[in-house]
Each structure stands twice: as structure tokens, then as C-alpha cells.
C-alpha positions as CSV (number, residue, x, y, z in Angstrom):
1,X,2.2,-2.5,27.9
2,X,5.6,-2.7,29.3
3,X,9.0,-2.6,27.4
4,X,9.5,-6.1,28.1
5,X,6.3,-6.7,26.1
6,X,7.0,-4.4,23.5
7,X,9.9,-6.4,22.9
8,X,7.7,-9.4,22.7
9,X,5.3,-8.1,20.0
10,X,4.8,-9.9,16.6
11,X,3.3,-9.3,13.8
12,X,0.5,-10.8,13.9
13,X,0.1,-9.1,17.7
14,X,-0.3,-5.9,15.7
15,X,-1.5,-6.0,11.9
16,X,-4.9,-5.4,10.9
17,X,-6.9,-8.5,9.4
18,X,-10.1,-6.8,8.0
19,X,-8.4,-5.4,5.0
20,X,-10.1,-4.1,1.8
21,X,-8.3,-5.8,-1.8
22,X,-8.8,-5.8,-5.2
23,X,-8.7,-7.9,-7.9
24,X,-6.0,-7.2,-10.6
25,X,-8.9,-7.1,-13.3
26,X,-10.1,-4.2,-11.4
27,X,-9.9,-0.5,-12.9
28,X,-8.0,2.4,-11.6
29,X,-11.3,4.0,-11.0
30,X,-12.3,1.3,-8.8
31,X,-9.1,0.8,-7.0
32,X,-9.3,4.5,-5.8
33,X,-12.8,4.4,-5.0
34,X,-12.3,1.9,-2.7
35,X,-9.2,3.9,-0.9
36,X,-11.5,6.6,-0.9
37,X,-14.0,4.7,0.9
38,X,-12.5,3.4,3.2
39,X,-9.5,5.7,3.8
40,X,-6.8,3.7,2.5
41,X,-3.9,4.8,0.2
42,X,-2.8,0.8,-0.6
43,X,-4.8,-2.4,-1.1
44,X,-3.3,-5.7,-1.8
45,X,-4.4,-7.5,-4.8
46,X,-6.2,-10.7,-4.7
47,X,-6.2,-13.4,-7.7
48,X,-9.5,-15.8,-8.2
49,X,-7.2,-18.8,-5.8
50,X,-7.3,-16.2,-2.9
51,X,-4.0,-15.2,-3.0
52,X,-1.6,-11.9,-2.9
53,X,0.0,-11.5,-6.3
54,X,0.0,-7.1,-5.4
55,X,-0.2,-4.2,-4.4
56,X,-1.8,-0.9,-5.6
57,X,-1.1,2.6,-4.0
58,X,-2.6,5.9,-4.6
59,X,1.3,6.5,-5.0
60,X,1.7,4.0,-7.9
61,X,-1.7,5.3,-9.7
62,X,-0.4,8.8,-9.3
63,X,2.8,8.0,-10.7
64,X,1.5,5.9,-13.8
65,X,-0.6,9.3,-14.6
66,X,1.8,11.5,-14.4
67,X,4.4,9.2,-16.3
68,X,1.3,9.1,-19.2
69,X,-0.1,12.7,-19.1
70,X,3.8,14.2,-19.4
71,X,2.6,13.4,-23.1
72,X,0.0,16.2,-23.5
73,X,1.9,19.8,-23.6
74,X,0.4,23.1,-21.8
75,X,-1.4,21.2,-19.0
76,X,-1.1,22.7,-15.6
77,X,0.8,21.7,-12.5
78,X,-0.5,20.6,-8.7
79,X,1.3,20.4,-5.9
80,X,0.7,16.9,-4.0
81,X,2.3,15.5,-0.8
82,X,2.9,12.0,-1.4
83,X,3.0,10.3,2.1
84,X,5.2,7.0,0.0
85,X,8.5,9.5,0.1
86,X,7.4,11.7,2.5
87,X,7.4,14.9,0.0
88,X,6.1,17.2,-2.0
89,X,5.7,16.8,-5.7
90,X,4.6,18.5,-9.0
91,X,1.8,16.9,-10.7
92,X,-0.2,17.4,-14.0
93,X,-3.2,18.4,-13.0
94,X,-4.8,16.1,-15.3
95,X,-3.4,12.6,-12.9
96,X,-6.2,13.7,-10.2
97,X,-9.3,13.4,-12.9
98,X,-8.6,9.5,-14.1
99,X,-10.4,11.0,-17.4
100,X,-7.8,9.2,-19.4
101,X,-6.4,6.0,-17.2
102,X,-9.5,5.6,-15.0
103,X,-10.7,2.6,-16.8
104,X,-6.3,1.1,-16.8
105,X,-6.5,-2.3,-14.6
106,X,-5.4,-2.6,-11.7
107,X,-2.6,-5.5,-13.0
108,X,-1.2,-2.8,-15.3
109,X,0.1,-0.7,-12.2
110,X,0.6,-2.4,-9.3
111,X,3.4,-3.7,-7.2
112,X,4.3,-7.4,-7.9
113,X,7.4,-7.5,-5.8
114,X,6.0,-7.5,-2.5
115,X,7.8,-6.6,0.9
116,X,6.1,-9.0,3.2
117,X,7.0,-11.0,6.9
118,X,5.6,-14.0,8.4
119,X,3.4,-13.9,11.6
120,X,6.1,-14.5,13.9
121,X,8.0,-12.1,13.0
122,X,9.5,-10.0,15.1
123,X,8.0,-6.4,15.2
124,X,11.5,-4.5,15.6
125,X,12.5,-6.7,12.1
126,X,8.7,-5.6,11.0
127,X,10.1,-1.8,11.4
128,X,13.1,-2.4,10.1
129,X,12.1,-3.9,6.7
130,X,9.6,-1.2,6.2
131,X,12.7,2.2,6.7
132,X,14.7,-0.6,4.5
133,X,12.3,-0.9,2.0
134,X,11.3,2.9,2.3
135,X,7.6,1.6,2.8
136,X,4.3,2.3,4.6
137,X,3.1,-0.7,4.3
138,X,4.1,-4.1,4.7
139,X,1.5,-7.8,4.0
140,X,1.6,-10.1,6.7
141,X,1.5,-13.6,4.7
142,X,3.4,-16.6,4.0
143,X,5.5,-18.6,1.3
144,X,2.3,-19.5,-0.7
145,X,0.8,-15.6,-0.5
146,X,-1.8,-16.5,1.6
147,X,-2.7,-13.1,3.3
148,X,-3.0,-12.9,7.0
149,X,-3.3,-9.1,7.8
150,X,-1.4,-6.2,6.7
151,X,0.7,-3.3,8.9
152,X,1.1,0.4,8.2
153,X,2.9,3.1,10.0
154,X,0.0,3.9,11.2
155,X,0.0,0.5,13.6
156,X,3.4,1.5,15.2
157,X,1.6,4.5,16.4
158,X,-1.2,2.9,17.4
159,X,1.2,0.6,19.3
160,X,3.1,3.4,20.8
161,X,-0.2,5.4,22.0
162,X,-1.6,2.2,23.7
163,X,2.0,2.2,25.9
């Protein structure tokens, strides 16, 4: 693909459209069982009418357990790289056994701001909102959250290799 074409790229050239959701009724357990599954660390949330009203990371789970377990005194640390901010972090041991949260729903955690672009957009802007917005991720959908397809940082390099 030449530079010229590069240049030409839109979203919708590059996103993925078989993504895996959730519904916001969903548990934690079930949320990461499905990352798991399909190795995924996000997956947008779906309502019954079909559309995007979220987004649940194994970032955001992580962080509700660790903001919840800082309750319980003498439990033991992890180390944990969390890809979201690109850095290392402490974590109770306890956030990776969803003993305690595993059966929280999904609604209770997620993301309801969503950073999102249209089809047509461009995919330098694409990049651009993502180091902006400090994201992975981004949704592909429009005005009336109608989800199209979905791009990770993982598609620019995708892109790039296919140069």
C-alpha cells in the first residue's frame, strides 16, 4: 500500500466488524470470560435496542477490584502491567480471583462516555483521538450508537505490517 493510500485510509477501511459485546446486565465474571475467550481486554456493551451505551475493559474491572478490596487489611500485593497506561501497577492479590465482585454487572463498571468516530473518518484523526484520549480502543459508530466495527492499536500495526 503506498503513502498516498495510507493517506486515504478510513475507518471503516481498517476496524474490525466481528466484535464480541456484552450486555450491561452481564456479570464481571462473564465479561472476563469472554475477553478470555476470545483474547480481548475491552468489549463494547450492547442494550436489548442493539445499541452501544459502553464499554468494559479488563482495565476498568481491575480497577473497580482494587478500589473495593483496598477495604480488607493484610492482603497481599501483585504486580500487573496494565496495557490502558502502558505501566506497571500494584494490585491486591485478591482483584485477580473475582471471589468477591465476580457476580458485579457489567453496568456497574463500565465506560459510558465513549470515544468513538464515524466511518469516514479519517485514520490520521482515528490516531489522533486515541493518544488524545490516552486509549486503545476506539468504536466505530454513529450519532444513534449504532456500532459498525471497532479499532485497536493493534489495527495500526496491522496496517503498518501490510505496507
Amino acid at each position: 500500500m503506498p503513502p498516498t493510500t495510507l493517506r486515504q485510509l478510513v475507518a471503516a477501511d481498517v476496524m474490525q466488524r466481528d466484535m464480541v459485546t456484552v450486555s450491561p446486565t452481564d456479570t464481571l465474571r462473564d465479561a472476563l470470560a469472554l475477553m478470555t475467550d476470545n483474547h480481548v481486554t475491552g468489549l463494547p456493551v450492547m442494550d436489548a435496542k442493539s445499541r452501544c451505551i459502553g464499554l468494559i475493559t479488563a482495565s476498568d474491572i481491575l480497577g473497580f477490584e482494587e478500589e473495593h478490596a483496598e477495604d480488607n487489611a493484610d492482603i497481599g500485593m501483585m504486580q500487573h502491567f496494565n496495557n490502558e497506561i502502558g505501566r506497571w501497577e500494584s494490585v491486591p492479590i485478591s482483584a485477580f480471583g473475582l471471589e468477591e465482585f465476580g457476580d458485579v454487572r457489567v453496568d456497574d463498571v463500565m465506560t459510558r462516555e465513549l470515544l468513538s468516530v464515524e466511518r469516514d473518518t479519517s485514520l490520521k484523526e482515528v490516531a489522533n483521538k486515541m493518544i488524545e484520549g490516552n486509549v486503545h480502543r476506539v468504536l466505530v459508530m454513529d450519532d444513534r450508537f449504532n456500532l459498525y466495527g471497532i479499532i485497536t492499536s493493534f489495527d495500526f500495526v496491522r496496517v503498518m505490517a501490510e505496507l
